[in-house]
Short mmCIF file of C-alpha atoms in Angstrom, two decimals:
data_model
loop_
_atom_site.label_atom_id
_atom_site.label_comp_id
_atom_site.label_asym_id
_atom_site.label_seq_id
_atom_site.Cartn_x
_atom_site.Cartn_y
_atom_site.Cartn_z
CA UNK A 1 -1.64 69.39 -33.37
CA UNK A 2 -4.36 67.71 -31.35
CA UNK A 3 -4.19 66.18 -28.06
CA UNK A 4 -3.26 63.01 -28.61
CA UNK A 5 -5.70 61.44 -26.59
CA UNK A 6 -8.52 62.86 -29.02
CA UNK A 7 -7.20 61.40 -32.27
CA UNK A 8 -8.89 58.27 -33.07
CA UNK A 9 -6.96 55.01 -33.38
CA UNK A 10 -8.30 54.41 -36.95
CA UNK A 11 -6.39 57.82 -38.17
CA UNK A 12 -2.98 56.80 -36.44
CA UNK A 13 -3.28 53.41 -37.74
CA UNK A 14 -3.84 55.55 -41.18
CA UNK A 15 -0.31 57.35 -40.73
CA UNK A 16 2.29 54.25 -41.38
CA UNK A 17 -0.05 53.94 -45.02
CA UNK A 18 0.41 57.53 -46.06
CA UNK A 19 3.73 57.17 -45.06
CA UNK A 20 4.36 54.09 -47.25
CA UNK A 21 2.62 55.31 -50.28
CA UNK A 22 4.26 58.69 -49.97
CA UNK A 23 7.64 56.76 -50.13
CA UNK A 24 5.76 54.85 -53.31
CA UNK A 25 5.16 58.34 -54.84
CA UNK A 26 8.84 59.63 -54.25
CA UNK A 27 10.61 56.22 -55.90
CA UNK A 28 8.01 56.87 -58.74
CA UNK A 29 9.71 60.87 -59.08
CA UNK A 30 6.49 62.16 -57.86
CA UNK A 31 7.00 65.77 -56.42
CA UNK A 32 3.52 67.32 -55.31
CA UNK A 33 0.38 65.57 -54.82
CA UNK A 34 -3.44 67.08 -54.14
CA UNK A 35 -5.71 65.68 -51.75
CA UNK A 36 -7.80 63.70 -54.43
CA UNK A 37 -4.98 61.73 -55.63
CA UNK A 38 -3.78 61.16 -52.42
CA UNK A 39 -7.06 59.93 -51.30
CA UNK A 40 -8.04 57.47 -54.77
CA UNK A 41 -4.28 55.93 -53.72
CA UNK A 42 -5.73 55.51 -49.75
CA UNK A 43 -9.43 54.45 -51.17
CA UNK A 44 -10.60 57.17 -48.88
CA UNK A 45 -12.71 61.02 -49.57
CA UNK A 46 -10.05 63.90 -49.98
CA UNK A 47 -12.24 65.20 -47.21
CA UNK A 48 -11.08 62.47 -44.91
CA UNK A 49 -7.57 62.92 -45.89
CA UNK A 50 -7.68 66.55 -45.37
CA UNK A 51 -9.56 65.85 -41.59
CA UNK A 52 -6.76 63.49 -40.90
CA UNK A 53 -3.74 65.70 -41.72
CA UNK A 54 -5.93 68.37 -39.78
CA UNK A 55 -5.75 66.06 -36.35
CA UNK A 56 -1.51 67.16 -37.04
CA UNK A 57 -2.04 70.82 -37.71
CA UNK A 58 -2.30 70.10 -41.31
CA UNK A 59 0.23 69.80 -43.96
CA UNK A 60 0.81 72.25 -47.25
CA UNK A 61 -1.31 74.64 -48.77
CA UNK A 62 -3.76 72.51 -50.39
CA UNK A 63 -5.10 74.40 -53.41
CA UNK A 64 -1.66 73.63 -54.68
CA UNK A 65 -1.09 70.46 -53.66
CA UNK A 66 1.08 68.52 -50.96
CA UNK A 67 5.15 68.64 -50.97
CA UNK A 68 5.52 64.78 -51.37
CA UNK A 69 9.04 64.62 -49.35
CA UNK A 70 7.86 66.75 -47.38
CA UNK A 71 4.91 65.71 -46.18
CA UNK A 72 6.53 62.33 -45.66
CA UNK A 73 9.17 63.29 -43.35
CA UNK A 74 6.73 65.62 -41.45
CA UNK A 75 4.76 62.27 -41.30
CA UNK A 76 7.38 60.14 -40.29
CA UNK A 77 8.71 62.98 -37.53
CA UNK A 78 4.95 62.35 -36.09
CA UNK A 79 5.49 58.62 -36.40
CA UNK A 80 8.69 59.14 -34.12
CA UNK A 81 10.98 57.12 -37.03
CA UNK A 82 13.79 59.21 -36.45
CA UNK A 83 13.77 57.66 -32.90
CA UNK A 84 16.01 54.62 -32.99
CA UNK A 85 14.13 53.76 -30.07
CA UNK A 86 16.05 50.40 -28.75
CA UNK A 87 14.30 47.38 -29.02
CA UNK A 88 15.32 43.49 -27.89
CA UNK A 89 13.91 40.62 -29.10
CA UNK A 90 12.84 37.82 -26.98
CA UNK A 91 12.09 34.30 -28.55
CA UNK A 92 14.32 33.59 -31.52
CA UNK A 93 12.35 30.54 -33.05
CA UNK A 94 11.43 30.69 -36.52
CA UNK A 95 9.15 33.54 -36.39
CA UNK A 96 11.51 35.56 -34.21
CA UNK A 97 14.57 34.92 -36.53
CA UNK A 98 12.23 35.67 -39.27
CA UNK A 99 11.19 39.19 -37.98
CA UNK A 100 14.68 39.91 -37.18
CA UNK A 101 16.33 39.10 -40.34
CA UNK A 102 13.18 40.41 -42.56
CA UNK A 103 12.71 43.69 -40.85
CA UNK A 104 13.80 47.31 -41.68
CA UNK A 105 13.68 48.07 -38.40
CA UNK A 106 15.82 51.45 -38.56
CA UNK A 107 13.78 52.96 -40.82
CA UNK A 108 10.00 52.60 -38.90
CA UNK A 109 11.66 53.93 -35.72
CA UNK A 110 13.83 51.27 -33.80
CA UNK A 111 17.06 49.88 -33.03
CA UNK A 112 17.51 45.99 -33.06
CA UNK A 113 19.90 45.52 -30.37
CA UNK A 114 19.91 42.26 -28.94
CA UNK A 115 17.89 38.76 -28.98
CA UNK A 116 17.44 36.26 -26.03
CA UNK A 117 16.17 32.91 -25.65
CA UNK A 118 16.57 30.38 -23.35
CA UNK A 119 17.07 27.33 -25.63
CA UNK A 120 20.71 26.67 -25.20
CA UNK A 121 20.60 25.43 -29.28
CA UNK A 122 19.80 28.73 -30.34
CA UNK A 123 22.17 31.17 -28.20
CA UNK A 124 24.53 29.59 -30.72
CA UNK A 125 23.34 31.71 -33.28
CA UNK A 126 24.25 34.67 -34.94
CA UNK A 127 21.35 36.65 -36.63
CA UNK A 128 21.99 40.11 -38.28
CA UNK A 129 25.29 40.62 -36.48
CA UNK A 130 23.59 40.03 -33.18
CA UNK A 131 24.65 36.71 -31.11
CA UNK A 132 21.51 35.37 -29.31
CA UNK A 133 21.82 35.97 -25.69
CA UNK A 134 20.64 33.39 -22.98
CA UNK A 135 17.46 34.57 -21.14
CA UNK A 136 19.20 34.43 -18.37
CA UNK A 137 21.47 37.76 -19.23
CA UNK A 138 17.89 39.53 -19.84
CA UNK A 139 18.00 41.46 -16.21
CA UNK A 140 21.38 42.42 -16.63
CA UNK A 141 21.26 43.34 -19.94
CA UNK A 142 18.14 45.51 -19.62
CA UNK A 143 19.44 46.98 -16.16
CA UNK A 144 23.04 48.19 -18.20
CA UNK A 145 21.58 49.17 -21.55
CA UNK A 146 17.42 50.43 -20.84
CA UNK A 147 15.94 49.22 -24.11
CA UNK A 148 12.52 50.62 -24.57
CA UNK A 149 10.49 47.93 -26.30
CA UNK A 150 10.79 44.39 -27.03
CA UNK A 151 9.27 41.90 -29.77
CA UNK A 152 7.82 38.79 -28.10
CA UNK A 153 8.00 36.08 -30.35
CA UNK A 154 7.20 33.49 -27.65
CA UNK A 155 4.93 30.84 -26.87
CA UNK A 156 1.68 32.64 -25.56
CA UNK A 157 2.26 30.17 -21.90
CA UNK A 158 5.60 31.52 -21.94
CA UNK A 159 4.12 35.04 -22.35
CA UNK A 160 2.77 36.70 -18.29
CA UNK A 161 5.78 35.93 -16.55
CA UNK A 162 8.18 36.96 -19.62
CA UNK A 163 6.12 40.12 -19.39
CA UNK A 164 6.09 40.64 -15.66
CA UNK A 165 10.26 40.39 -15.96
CA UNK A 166 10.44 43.08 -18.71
CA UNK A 167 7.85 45.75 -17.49
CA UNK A 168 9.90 45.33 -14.10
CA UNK A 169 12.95 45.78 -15.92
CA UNK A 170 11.59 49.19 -17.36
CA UNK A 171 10.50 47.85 -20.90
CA UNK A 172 7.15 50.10 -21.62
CA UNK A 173 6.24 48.96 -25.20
CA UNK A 174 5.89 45.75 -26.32
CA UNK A 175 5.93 44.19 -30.24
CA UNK A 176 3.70 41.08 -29.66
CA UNK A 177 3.52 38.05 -31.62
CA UNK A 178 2.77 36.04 -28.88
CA UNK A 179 -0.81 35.94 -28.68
CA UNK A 180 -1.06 36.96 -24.93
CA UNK A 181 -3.22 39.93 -23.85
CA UNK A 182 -0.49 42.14 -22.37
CA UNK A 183 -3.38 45.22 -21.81
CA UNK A 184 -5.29 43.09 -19.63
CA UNK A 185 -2.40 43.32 -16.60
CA UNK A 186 -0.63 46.21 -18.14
CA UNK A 187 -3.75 48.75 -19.85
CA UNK A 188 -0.90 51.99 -19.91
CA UNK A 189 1.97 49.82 -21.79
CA UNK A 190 2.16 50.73 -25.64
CA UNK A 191 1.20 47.22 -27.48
CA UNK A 192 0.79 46.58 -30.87
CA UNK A 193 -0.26 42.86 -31.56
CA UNK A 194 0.26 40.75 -34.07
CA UNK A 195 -2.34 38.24 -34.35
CA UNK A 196 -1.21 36.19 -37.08
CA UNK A 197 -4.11 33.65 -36.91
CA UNK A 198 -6.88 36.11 -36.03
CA UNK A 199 -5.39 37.70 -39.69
CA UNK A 200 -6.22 34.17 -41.24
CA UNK A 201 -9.32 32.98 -39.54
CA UNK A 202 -10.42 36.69 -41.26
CA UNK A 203 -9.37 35.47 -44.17
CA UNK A 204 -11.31 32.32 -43.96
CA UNK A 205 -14.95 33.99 -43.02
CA UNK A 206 -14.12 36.69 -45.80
CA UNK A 207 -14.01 33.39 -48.48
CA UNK A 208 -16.64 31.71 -46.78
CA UNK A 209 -19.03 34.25 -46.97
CA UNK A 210 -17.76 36.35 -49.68
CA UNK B 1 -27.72 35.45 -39.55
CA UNK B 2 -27.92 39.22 -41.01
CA UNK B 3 -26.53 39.29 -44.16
CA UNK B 4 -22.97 39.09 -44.35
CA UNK B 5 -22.75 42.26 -46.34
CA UNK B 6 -24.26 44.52 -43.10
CA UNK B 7 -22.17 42.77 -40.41
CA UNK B 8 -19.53 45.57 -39.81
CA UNK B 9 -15.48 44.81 -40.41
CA UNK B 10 -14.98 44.99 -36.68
CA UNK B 11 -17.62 42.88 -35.53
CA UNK B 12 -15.58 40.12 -38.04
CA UNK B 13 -12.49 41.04 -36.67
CA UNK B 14 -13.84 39.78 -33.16
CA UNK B 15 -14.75 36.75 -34.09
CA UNK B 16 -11.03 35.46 -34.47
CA UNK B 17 -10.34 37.08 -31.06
CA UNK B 18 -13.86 35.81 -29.30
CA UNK B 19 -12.75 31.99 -30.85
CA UNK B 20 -9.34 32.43 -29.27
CA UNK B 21 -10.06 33.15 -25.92
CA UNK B 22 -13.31 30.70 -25.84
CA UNK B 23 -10.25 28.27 -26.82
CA UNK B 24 -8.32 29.25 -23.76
CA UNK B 25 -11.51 28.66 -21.27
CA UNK B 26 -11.59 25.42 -22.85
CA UNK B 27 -8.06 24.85 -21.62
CA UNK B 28 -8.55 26.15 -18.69
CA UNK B 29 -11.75 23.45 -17.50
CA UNK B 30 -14.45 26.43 -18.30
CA UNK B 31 -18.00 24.74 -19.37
CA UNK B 32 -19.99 27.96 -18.88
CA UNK B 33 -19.28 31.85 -19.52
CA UNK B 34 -21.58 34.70 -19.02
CA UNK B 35 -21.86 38.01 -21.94
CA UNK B 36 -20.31 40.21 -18.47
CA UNK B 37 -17.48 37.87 -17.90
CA UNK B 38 -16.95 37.21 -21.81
CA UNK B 39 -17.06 41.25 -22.83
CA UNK B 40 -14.48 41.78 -19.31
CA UNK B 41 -11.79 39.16 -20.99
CA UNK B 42 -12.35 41.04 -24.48
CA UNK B 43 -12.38 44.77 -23.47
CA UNK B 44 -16.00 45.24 -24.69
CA UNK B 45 -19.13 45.79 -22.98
CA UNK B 46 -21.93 42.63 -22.25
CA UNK B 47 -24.13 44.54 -24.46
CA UNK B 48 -21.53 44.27 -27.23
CA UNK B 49 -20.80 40.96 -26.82
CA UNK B 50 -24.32 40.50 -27.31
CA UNK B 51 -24.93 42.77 -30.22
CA UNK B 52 -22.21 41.04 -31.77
CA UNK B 53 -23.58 37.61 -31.22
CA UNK B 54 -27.01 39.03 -32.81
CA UNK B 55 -25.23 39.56 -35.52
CA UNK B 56 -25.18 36.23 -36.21
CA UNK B 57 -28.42 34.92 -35.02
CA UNK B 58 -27.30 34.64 -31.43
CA UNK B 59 -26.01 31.64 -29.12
CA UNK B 60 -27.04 30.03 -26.27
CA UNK B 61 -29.19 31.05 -23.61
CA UNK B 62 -28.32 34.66 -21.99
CA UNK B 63 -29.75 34.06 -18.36
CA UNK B 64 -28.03 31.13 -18.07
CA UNK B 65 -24.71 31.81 -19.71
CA UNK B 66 -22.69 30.17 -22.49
CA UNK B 67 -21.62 26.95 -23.26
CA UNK B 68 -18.45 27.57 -24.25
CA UNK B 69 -17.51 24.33 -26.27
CA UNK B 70 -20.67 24.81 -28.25
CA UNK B 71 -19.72 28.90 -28.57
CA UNK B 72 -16.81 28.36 -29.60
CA UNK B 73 -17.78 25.56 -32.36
CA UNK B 74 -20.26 28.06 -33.68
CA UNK B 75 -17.83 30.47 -34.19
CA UNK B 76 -15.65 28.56 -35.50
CA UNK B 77 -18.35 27.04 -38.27
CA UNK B 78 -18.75 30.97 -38.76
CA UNK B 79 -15.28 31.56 -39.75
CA UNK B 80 -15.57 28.41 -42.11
CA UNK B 81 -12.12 26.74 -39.97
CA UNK B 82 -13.80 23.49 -40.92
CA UNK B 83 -13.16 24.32 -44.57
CA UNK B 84 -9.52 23.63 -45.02
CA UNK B 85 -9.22 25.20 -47.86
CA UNK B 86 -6.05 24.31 -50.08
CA UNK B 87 -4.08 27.41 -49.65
CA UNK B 88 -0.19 28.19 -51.54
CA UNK B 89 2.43 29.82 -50.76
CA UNK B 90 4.44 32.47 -53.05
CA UNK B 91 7.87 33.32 -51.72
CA UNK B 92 9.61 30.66 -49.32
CA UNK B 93 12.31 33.25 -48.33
CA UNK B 94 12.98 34.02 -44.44
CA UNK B 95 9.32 35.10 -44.00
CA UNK B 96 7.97 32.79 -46.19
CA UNK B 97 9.82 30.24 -44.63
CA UNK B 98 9.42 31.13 -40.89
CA UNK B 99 5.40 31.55 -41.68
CA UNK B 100 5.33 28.10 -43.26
CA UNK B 101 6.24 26.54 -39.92
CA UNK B 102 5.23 28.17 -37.51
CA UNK B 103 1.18 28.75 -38.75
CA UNK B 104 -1.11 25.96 -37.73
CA UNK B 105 -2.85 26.42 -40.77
CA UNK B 106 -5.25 23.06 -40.25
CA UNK B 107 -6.76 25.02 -37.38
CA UNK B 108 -7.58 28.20 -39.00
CA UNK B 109 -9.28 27.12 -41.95
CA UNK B 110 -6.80 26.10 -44.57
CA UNK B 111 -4.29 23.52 -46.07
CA UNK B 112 -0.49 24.39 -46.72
CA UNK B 113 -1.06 22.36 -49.75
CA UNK B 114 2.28 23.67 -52.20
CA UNK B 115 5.19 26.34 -51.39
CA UNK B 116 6.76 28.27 -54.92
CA UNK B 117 9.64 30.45 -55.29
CA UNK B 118 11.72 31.38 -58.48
CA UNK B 119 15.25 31.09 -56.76
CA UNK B 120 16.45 28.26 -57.75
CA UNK B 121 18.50 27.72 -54.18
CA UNK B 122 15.17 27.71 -52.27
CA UNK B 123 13.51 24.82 -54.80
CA UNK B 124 15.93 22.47 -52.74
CA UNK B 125 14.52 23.12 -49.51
CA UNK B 126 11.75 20.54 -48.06
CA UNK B 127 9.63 22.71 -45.36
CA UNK B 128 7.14 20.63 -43.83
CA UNK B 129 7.43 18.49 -45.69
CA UNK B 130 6.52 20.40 -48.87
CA UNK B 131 9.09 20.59 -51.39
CA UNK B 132 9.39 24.16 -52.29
CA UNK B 133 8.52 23.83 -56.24
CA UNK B 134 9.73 26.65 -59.20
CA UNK B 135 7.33 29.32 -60.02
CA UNK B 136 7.56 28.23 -63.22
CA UNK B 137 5.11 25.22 -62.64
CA UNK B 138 2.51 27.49 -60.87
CA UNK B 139 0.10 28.03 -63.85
CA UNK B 140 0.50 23.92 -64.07
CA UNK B 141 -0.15 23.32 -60.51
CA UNK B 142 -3.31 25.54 -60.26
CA UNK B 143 -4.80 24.19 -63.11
CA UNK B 144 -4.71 21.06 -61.75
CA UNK B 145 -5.67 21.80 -58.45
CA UNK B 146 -7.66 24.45 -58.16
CA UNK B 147 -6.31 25.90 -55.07
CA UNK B 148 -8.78 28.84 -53.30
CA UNK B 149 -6.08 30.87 -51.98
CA UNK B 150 -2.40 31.63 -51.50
CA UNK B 151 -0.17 33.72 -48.90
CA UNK B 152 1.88 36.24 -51.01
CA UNK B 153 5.43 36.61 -48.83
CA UNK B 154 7.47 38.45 -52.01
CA UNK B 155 8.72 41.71 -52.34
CA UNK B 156 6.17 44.36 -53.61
CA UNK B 157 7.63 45.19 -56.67
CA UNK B 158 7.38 41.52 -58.16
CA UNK B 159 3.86 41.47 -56.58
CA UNK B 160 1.73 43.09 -59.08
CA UNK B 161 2.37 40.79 -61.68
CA UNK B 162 2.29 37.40 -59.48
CA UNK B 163 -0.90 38.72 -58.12
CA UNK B 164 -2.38 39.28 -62.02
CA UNK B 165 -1.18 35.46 -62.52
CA UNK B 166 -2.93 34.16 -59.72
CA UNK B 167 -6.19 35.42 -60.02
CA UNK B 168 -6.39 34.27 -63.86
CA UNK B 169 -5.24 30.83 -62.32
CA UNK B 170 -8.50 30.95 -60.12
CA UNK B 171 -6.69 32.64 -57.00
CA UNK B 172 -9.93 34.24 -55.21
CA UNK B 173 -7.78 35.30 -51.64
CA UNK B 174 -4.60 36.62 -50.41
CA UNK B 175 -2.98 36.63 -47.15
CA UNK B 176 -0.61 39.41 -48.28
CA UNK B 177 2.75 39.61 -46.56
CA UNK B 178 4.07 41.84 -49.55
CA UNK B 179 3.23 45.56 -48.82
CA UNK B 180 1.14 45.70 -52.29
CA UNK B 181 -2.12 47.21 -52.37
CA UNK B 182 -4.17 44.19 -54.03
CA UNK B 183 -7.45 45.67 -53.60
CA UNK B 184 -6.74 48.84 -55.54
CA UNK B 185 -6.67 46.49 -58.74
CA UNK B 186 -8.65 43.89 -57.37
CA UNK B 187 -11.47 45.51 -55.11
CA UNK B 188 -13.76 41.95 -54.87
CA UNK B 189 -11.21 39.53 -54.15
CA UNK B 190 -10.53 38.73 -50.55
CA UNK B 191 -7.48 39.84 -49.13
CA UNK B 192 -6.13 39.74 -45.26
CA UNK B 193 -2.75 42.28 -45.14
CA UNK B 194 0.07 41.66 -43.06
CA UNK B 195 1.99 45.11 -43.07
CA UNK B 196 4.40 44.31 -40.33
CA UNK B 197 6.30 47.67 -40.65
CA UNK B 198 2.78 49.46 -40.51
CA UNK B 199 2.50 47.74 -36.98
CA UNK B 200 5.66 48.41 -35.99
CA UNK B 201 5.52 52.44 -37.09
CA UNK B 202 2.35 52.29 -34.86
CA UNK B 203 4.48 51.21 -31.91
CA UNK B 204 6.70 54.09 -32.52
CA UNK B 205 4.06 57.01 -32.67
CA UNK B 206 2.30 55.14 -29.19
CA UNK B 207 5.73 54.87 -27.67
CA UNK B 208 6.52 58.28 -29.07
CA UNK B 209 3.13 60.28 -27.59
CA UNK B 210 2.06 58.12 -24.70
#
């Protein structure tokens, strides 16, 4: 395998797809597939394919074809799925209830394990098992239990000083829905960002000038 | 303005993010921003932020800085958010639901204009006040009217066949919460994919090698 600081951003943020349409391949009773087809499924070149399993040490003997299961739990070891990592939620609003009751979230590499907000009408809630916790508890919580990521699913105001508190309180990766530029203060943190309105504003040039 | 079809993916992905922040020196009493201080609060380089802005015939004078109301209306004319498109929605469970009110859709280009879902428990609900309508009238209600686009939050394996039905009722984009690859079928129509367990998988491999 490469360093990891060499392989591109646009071949990670390939991995989760081959991951997903190997899964597609294995419901379908698909048990070996070549380069080509994997590639016509991706809309890439088998050469690209074959470059981007090569960033991983490569997978298979190709003239025969890739191991489907295989290949997908060789993928998903690389993804780190098999992690659990523990994750909290902060914000349970609609969207953050919504993530937390949509999501799979054992089987892409995390642990759901507890939800805070400070509106005093929510922390009567119960969502997947979990009672939302009061804000307030987040220090103590964090200090007992060491969660390694949290999804922000509050308003982006809200956002720098919630941040501040949970990189103090040893959170290093960060789910954001919030809209708030986390790398700006914090370039080393793992962020992936959700920019729901970016996606549609995308959406709208695309039909505009399509 | 190049043509459309030479302005990279990436440069178009900017704009959303280049509109937001323009927004947020709005807020913040900002009349005037420099490329330097612009490409600093985006990550880029000034000679990005310029190339980018070439792109589309340029703004504003360089020396002198940007007006950044005027900026940030330009991009927004761009990205067609004055087009309010009528826009539906397939699927009004949680996500459906939680996407429904929490999206300012006025301000990104479209019109929540009708919500559908075949379970016959969710055609009670009122959300936003839309009343969420059977599937069954679909065909009826875009024949009447005509909506451009519609935000697919149902599970993948009902989605190929939805998707076929929309696009023979005039459906010409997707925001695609669903996890099904619309463009394989479909390469010309405009589509904008969620894949929030793609995101989240990216996370893991960051949190996982960083």
């Amino acid at each position: 395998m490469k360093d990891n600081s060499v392989i591109s951003i646009s071949v990670i943020k390939r991995l989760p797809r081959y991951y997903r349409f190997l899964g597609e391949l294995m419901k379908s009773g698909t048990l070996r597939i070549s380069s080509g087809e994997l590639s016509i499924r991706m809309g890439l070149t088998a050469s690209q394919v074959r470059q981007d399993f090569n960033c991983f040490g490569g997978f298979g003997q190709q003239g025969y074809g890739y191991n489907v299961q295989q290949l997908r739990e060789e993928i998903g070891a690389i993804l780190g799925l098999n992690d659990r990592l523990e994750l909290i939620m902060v914000g349970a609003g609609n969207l953050g209830r919504a993530i937390a009751l949509h999501m799979d979230f054992d089987s892409v590499g995390f642990r759901l394990a507890a939800i805070f907000d400070n509106d005093k009408a929510l922390t009567q809630l119960t969502i997947r098992g979990l009672k939302v916790m009061d804000s307030a508890l987040l220090a103590g919580y964090c200090k007992e239990n060491r969660p390694a990521a949290a999804v922000l699913c509050i308003p982006p105001d809200k956002a720098p000083e919630v941040v501040d508190d949970l990189i103090s309180y040893g959170i290093r990766g960060f789910w954001n829905f919030s809209h708030y530029d986390i790398h700006t203060k914090y370039p080393d943190v793992c962020v992936e960002n959700v920019h729901l309105s970016d996606s549609l504003m995308t959406l709208s040039y695309q039909m505009k000038h399509n």
